[in-house]
Amino acid sequence: MLELQPLPDVDGTVASPARPQRSLFDLDLLRAIVTVADCGSFTTAAARLHSTQSTISQKIRRLEDMAGHPLLVRGNREVHPTDAGQTLLGIARQMLALNEQMREALAGATVAITVRLGVPEDFVNARTTRLLASFNRRHPQVKLEVTSGLSRDLASGYDHGELDLVLVKQRRSSRQAVACWPEPMRWIDSARAPCIGLDPIPLVTFPPLGLYRDDLIAAVEAMGRRWRISFTSSSLSGIQGAVADGMGISLLPARATTGDHRILTRRQGLPPVESMEIALLHRPNADPLVGELAARFARLLDRERR
């Protein structure tokens, strides 16, 4: 077996292998030296740490061996840190404080729960935030992660396990829900610059596969009218603004109409749409806190529909 020998230095001497040094100090040892320094006595420190004087002395000796320097000067009556000990004490106090912060943080993390909520954009309003604030005051350990967007995206996130509780708009009875409410719909045009008389009729819609888009196109075609898509947006506020500014007609929930919109009816040849509902979804095995938040949303929606 070939054995490699150390190479000689330029003066012909052979360097001895470097002695391995431990770079991390045991927090128990650091706690011992900090307590001794604070008390000025091994005996008092041992009592404070519920240990024996010999055990504390052994810990200090181990720490000095690891540091490679004397850390304490043992006097007849008091114990004082050396210069190296003073340096170590400053860092030791920081490490012990950080360790305590980590302990508290992890202790809190074991209690906390994250509830991932998805709501359509038109439900992100003052009533919803008040509801969430009230829930959070009652359960301060709960972290709320709220996602808003199109119902199709929220439903997809729920189906893929990315959301715990969702409020979505859907066609009636299209999926089983914890609770459902009918969603009244309105055909809308601009109050200042109406478009219903234009040929072709400009349409303001959500992206393909978005709710209401197919109903909007089918209704216009049933009237025997030509149409064109003039504006598409995944944002509810974008749809509302485009209609208000005269870019076309659209179909939106009654809750989303404003004073800048004109409501269109059968007089303009547009039929009522009664196929939509709001659905509240969460899994049967959801955390009880998810169920409580769902119940709060249910009560809010019940009050709004009285």
Short mmCIF file of C-alpha atoms in Angstrom, two decimals:
data_model
loop_
_atom_site.label_atom_id
_atom_site.label_comp_id
_atom_site.label_asym_id
_atom_site.label_seq_id
_atom_site.Cartn_x
_atom_site.Cartn_y
_atom_site.Cartn_z
CA MET A 1 0.00 0.00 0.00
CA LEU A 2 1.39 3.38 -1.02
CA GLU A 3 1.64 5.87 1.85
CA LEU A 4 1.88 9.56 1.05
CA GLN A 5 4.40 11.49 3.15
CA PRO A 6 4.26 15.24 3.91
CA LEU A 7 6.42 17.32 1.58
CA PRO A 8 9.36 19.23 3.16
CA ASP A 9 9.32 23.02 3.29
CA VAL A 10 11.99 24.97 1.42
CA ASP A 11 14.27 24.81 4.47
CA GLY A 12 14.02 21.03 4.59
CA THR A 13 11.69 20.76 7.60
CA VAL A 14 8.47 18.83 7.51
CA ALA A 15 5.34 20.64 8.72
CA SER A 16 3.26 18.84 11.31
CA PRO A 17 -0.38 18.20 10.41
CA ALA A 18 -2.69 21.02 11.46
CA ARG A 19 -4.67 20.29 14.59
CA PRO A 20 -8.40 20.27 13.82
CA GLN A 21 -10.32 23.01 15.62
CA ARG A 22 -14.00 23.02 16.40
CA SER A 23 -15.58 26.21 15.08
CA LEU A 24 -18.93 25.87 16.83
CA PHE A 25 -19.33 26.16 20.60
CA ASP A 26 -21.88 24.28 22.62
CA LEU A 27 -24.61 26.65 23.85
CA ASP A 28 -24.62 24.83 27.18
CA LEU A 29 -20.95 25.74 27.65
CA LEU A 30 -21.59 29.34 26.61
CA ARG A 31 -24.48 29.57 29.06
CA ALA A 32 -22.15 28.33 31.82
CA ILE A 33 -19.44 30.96 31.23
CA VAL A 34 -21.97 33.79 30.86
CA THR A 35 -23.58 32.82 34.16
CA VAL A 36 -20.22 32.56 35.95
CA ALA A 37 -19.19 35.98 34.60
CA ASP A 38 -22.52 37.53 35.64
CA CYS A 39 -22.36 35.99 39.12
CA GLY A 40 -18.60 36.43 39.61
CA SER A 41 -18.58 33.04 41.30
CA PHE A 42 -18.63 29.37 40.31
CA THR A 43 -20.67 28.51 43.38
CA THR A 44 -23.40 31.08 42.72
CA ALA A 45 -23.48 30.19 39.02
CA ALA A 46 -23.89 26.49 39.83
CA ALA A 47 -26.86 27.27 42.08
CA ARG A 48 -28.48 29.45 39.42
CA LEU A 49 -28.05 26.73 36.77
CA HIS A 50 -29.20 23.97 39.16
CA SER A 51 -25.85 22.22 38.76
CA THR A 52 -22.73 21.53 40.85
CA GLN A 53 -19.61 23.65 41.11
CA SER A 54 -17.43 20.85 39.73
CA THR A 55 -19.70 20.44 36.69
CA ILE A 56 -19.55 24.17 35.95
CA SER A 57 -15.75 24.12 36.33
CA GLN A 58 -15.52 21.22 33.88
CA LYS A 59 -17.61 23.11 31.32
CA ILE A 60 -15.40 26.19 31.57
CA ARG A 61 -12.25 24.07 31.15
CA ARG A 62 -13.75 22.39 28.06
CA LEU A 63 -14.59 25.79 26.62
CA GLU A 64 -11.07 27.08 27.28
CA ASP A 65 -9.59 23.98 25.62
CA MET A 66 -11.75 24.60 22.55
CA ALA A 67 -10.92 28.31 22.46
CA GLY A 68 -7.21 27.72 23.02
CA HIS A 69 -7.05 30.60 25.54
CA PRO A 70 -7.74 31.14 29.25
CA LEU A 71 -11.15 32.77 29.48
CA LEU A 72 -11.51 33.41 33.21
CA VAL A 73 -9.12 34.58 35.93
CA ARG A 74 -9.88 32.72 39.15
CA GLY A 75 -9.28 35.07 42.09
CA ASN A 76 -9.59 34.33 45.79
CA ARG A 77 -13.01 35.91 46.01
CA GLU A 78 -14.24 36.73 42.47
CA VAL A 79 -13.86 35.46 38.94
CA HIS A 80 -13.05 37.90 36.11
CA PRO A 81 -12.96 37.35 32.33
CA THR A 82 -9.65 37.65 30.49
CA ASP A 83 -9.44 39.77 27.33
CA ALA A 84 -10.22 36.68 25.25
CA GLY A 85 -13.02 35.83 27.67
CA GLN A 86 -14.49 39.34 27.32
CA THR A 87 -14.56 38.92 23.54
CA LEU A 88 -16.17 35.51 23.81
CA LEU A 89 -18.77 36.74 26.32
CA GLY A 90 -20.06 39.42 23.94
CA ILE A 91 -20.61 36.91 21.15
CA ALA A 92 -21.93 34.25 23.55
CA ARG A 93 -24.66 36.60 24.78
CA GLN A 94 -25.74 37.25 21.19
CA MET A 95 -25.83 33.52 20.39
CA LEU A 96 -27.89 32.73 23.48
CA ALA A 97 -30.31 35.56 22.66
CA LEU A 98 -30.70 34.32 19.07
CA ASN A 99 -31.26 30.80 20.33
CA GLU A 100 -34.06 32.07 22.55
CA GLN A 101 -35.62 33.97 19.64
CA MET A 102 -35.50 30.83 17.52
CA ARG A 103 -37.09 28.79 20.28
CA GLU A 104 -39.94 31.28 20.66
CA ALA A 105 -40.44 31.50 16.89
CA LEU A 106 -40.61 27.73 16.47
CA ALA A 107 -42.88 27.37 19.48
CA GLY A 108 -45.28 29.82 17.86
CA ALA A 109 -45.01 28.08 14.48
CA THR A 110 -46.25 24.81 15.96
CA VAL A 111 -49.48 26.54 16.99
CA ALA A 112 -50.12 28.68 13.92
CA ILE A 113 -52.27 27.59 10.98
CA THR A 114 -52.50 29.09 7.51
CA VAL A 115 -55.93 29.39 5.87
CA ARG A 116 -55.77 29.93 2.10
CA LEU A 117 -58.87 31.75 0.91
CA GLY A 118 -59.95 32.49 -2.66
CA VAL A 119 -62.62 35.09 -3.51
CA PRO A 120 -63.76 36.75 -6.75
CA GLU A 121 -62.55 40.28 -7.30
CA ASP A 122 -65.94 41.89 -6.62
CA PHE A 123 -65.94 40.33 -3.14
CA VAL A 124 -62.72 42.11 -2.21
CA ASN A 125 -64.50 44.97 -0.49
CA ALA A 126 -64.93 46.61 2.90
CA ARG A 127 -67.44 44.00 4.12
CA THR A 128 -65.06 41.16 3.36
CA THR A 129 -62.05 42.83 4.98
CA ARG A 130 -64.10 43.61 8.09
CA LEU A 131 -65.13 39.95 8.26
CA LEU A 132 -61.53 38.78 7.91
CA ALA A 133 -60.30 41.30 10.48
CA SER A 134 -62.90 40.13 12.99
CA PHE A 135 -61.94 36.50 12.38
CA ASN A 136 -58.24 37.30 12.81
CA ARG A 137 -58.83 39.14 16.08
CA ARG A 138 -60.59 36.07 17.41
CA HIS A 139 -57.85 33.75 16.11
CA PRO A 140 -54.57 35.74 16.10
CA GLN A 141 -52.56 32.55 15.52
CA VAL A 142 -54.17 32.12 12.07
CA LYS A 143 -52.35 33.44 9.03
CA LEU A 144 -54.75 34.37 6.22
CA GLU A 145 -53.58 34.11 2.60
CA VAL A 146 -56.21 35.68 0.33
CA THR A 147 -56.22 35.21 -3.45
CA SER A 148 -58.62 37.07 -5.72
CA GLY A 149 -59.26 36.43 -9.38
CA LEU A 150 -61.53 34.75 -11.91
CA SER A 151 -63.77 32.00 -10.55
CA ARG A 152 -62.33 29.46 -12.99
CA ASP A 153 -58.82 30.10 -11.63
CA LEU A 154 -60.01 29.95 -8.02
CA ALA A 155 -61.84 26.67 -8.66
CA SER A 156 -58.73 25.25 -10.34
CA GLY A 157 -56.59 26.28 -7.39
CA TYR A 158 -59.05 24.62 -5.03
CA ASP A 159 -59.11 21.41 -7.09
CA HIS A 160 -55.29 21.28 -7.06
CA GLY A 161 -55.13 21.70 -3.28
CA GLU A 162 -53.74 25.24 -3.43
CA LEU A 163 -56.73 26.83 -1.64
CA ASP A 164 -58.61 25.69 1.47
CA LEU A 165 -61.78 27.75 1.11
CA VAL A 166 -63.17 29.42 -2.02
CA LEU A 167 -66.11 31.56 -2.96
CA VAL A 168 -66.79 31.09 -6.68
CA LYS A 169 -69.38 31.98 -9.27
CA GLN A 170 -70.62 29.00 -11.24
CA ARG A 171 -73.55 27.69 -13.23
CA ARG A 172 -76.25 26.44 -10.92
CA SER A 173 -75.62 23.01 -9.44
CA SER A 174 -72.46 22.50 -11.49
CA ARG A 175 -70.62 21.21 -8.40
CA GLN A 176 -71.52 20.31 -4.85
CA ALA A 177 -70.96 23.16 -2.40
CA VAL A 178 -71.19 23.89 1.31
CA ALA A 179 -73.73 26.62 0.53
CA CYS A 180 -75.10 28.34 -2.59
CA TRP A 181 -76.89 31.60 -3.39
CA PRO A 182 -78.45 32.75 -6.68
CA GLU A 183 -76.43 35.43 -8.49
CA PRO A 184 -78.70 37.99 -10.23
CA MET A 185 -77.21 39.11 -13.56
CA ARG A 186 -77.62 42.34 -15.52
CA TRP A 187 -76.99 43.34 -19.12
CA ILE A 188 -75.17 46.67 -19.01
CA ASP A 189 -74.34 49.48 -21.41
CA SER A 190 -72.76 52.88 -20.97
CA ALA A 191 -75.03 55.53 -19.48
CA ARG A 192 -73.13 58.30 -21.34
CA ALA A 193 -72.32 56.64 -24.67
CA PRO A 194 -74.61 53.61 -25.23
CA CYS A 195 -73.53 50.98 -27.75
CA ILE A 196 -76.59 48.75 -28.08
CA GLY A 197 -77.62 50.48 -31.32
CA LEU A 198 -74.28 50.02 -33.07
CA ASP A 199 -73.78 47.48 -35.85
CA PRO A 200 -71.98 45.26 -35.17
CA ILE A 201 -72.57 45.42 -31.39
CA PRO A 202 -69.25 45.82 -29.53
CA LEU A 203 -68.88 43.36 -26.65
CA VAL A 204 -66.81 43.78 -23.49
CA THR A 205 -65.97 40.37 -22.07
CA PHE A 206 -63.80 38.29 -19.82
CA PRO A 207 -61.20 36.05 -21.55
CA PRO A 208 -62.24 32.83 -23.32
CA LEU A 209 -63.73 30.22 -20.96
CA GLY A 210 -64.58 33.02 -18.52
CA LEU A 211 -68.06 33.07 -17.02
CA TYR A 212 -70.76 35.11 -18.83
CA ARG A 213 -68.82 35.30 -22.12
CA ASP A 214 -70.72 32.49 -23.85
CA ASP A 215 -74.07 33.77 -22.51
CA LEU A 216 -73.27 37.24 -23.83
CA ILE A 217 -72.40 36.03 -27.34
CA ALA A 218 -75.32 33.56 -27.50
CA ALA A 219 -77.84 36.26 -26.51
CA VAL A 220 -76.61 38.70 -29.14
CA GLU A 221 -76.68 36.01 -31.84
CA ALA A 222 -80.22 35.03 -30.78
CA MET A 223 -81.22 38.64 -31.48
CA GLY A 224 -79.96 38.20 -35.04
CA ARG A 225 -77.38 40.90 -34.49
CA ARG A 226 -73.80 40.99 -35.64
CA TRP A 227 -71.16 41.42 -32.96
CA ARG A 228 -67.46 41.94 -32.36
CA ILE A 229 -65.24 41.66 -29.29
CA SER A 230 -64.05 45.20 -28.59
CA PHE A 231 -62.42 44.73 -25.20
CA THR A 232 -61.26 41.74 -23.12
CA SER A 233 -60.02 41.83 -19.54
CA SER A 234 -59.64 39.41 -16.65
CA SER A 235 -60.22 42.34 -14.26
CA LEU A 236 -63.73 43.17 -13.11
CA SER A 237 -62.82 46.83 -12.74
CA GLY A 238 -61.48 46.77 -16.29
CA ILE A 239 -64.81 45.42 -17.59
CA GLN A 240 -66.79 47.97 -15.56
CA GLY A 241 -64.69 50.88 -16.79
CA ALA A 242 -64.70 49.81 -20.43
CA VAL A 243 -68.51 49.60 -20.49
CA ALA A 244 -68.90 52.92 -18.65
CA ASP A 245 -66.63 54.60 -21.22
CA GLY A 246 -68.69 53.34 -24.16
CA MET A 247 -66.52 50.48 -25.44
CA GLY A 248 -69.39 48.00 -25.60
CA ILE A 249 -72.09 46.11 -23.71
CA SER A 250 -71.46 43.36 -21.20
CA LEU A 251 -73.06 40.93 -18.76
CA LEU A 252 -72.17 41.28 -15.08
CA PRO A 253 -73.60 40.43 -11.65
CA ALA A 254 -76.05 43.01 -10.36
CA ARG A 255 -73.63 43.74 -7.51
CA ALA A 256 -71.05 44.95 -10.05
CA THR A 257 -73.19 47.57 -11.79
CA THR A 258 -72.58 51.26 -11.08
CA GLY A 259 -74.22 54.62 -11.73
CA ASP A 260 -72.15 54.88 -14.93
CA HIS A 261 -74.01 51.90 -16.41
CA ARG A 262 -77.36 51.64 -18.15
CA ILE A 263 -79.30 48.42 -17.46
CA LEU A 264 -80.53 46.68 -20.63
CA THR A 265 -83.74 44.58 -20.58
CA ARG A 266 -86.10 42.68 -22.85
CA ARG A 267 -86.96 46.00 -24.51
CA GLN A 268 -83.56 45.84 -26.14
CA GLY A 269 -84.11 42.15 -26.95
CA LEU A 270 -81.89 40.74 -24.19
CA PRO A 271 -83.25 37.84 -22.11
CA PRO A 272 -82.81 37.51 -18.32
CA VAL A 273 -79.96 35.23 -17.23
CA GLU A 274 -80.88 33.11 -14.21
CA SER A 275 -78.36 30.29 -14.47
CA MET A 276 -75.62 31.64 -12.17
CA GLU A 277 -74.97 31.13 -8.47
CA ILE A 278 -72.36 31.89 -5.83
CA ALA A 279 -70.94 28.75 -4.23
CA LEU A 280 -68.90 28.31 -1.06
CA LEU A 281 -66.52 25.34 -1.17
CA HIS A 282 -64.29 23.61 1.35
CA ARG A 283 -63.30 19.99 1.90
CA PRO A 284 -65.23 17.78 4.34
CA ASN A 285 -62.07 17.12 6.36
CA ALA A 286 -61.05 20.81 6.51
CA ASP A 287 -59.63 22.26 9.71
CA PRO A 288 -62.40 23.52 12.07
CA LEU A 289 -61.07 27.06 11.61
CA VAL A 290 -61.74 26.79 7.87
CA GLY A 291 -65.28 25.72 8.71
CA GLU A 292 -65.72 28.68 11.07
CA LEU A 293 -64.53 31.14 8.41
CA ALA A 294 -66.88 29.52 5.88
CA ALA A 295 -69.78 29.94 8.33
CA ARG A 296 -68.96 33.63 8.69
CA PHE A 297 -69.02 34.09 4.90
CA ALA A 298 -72.33 32.22 4.74
CA ARG A 299 -73.89 34.56 7.31
CA LEU A 300 -72.59 37.59 5.39
CA LEU A 301 -74.09 36.39 2.11
CA ASP A 302 -77.37 35.48 3.81
CA ARG A 303 -77.66 39.03 5.17
CA GLU A 304 -76.89 40.57 1.77
CA ARG A 305 -79.70 38.60 0.13
CA ARG A 306 -82.48 39.44 2.57
#
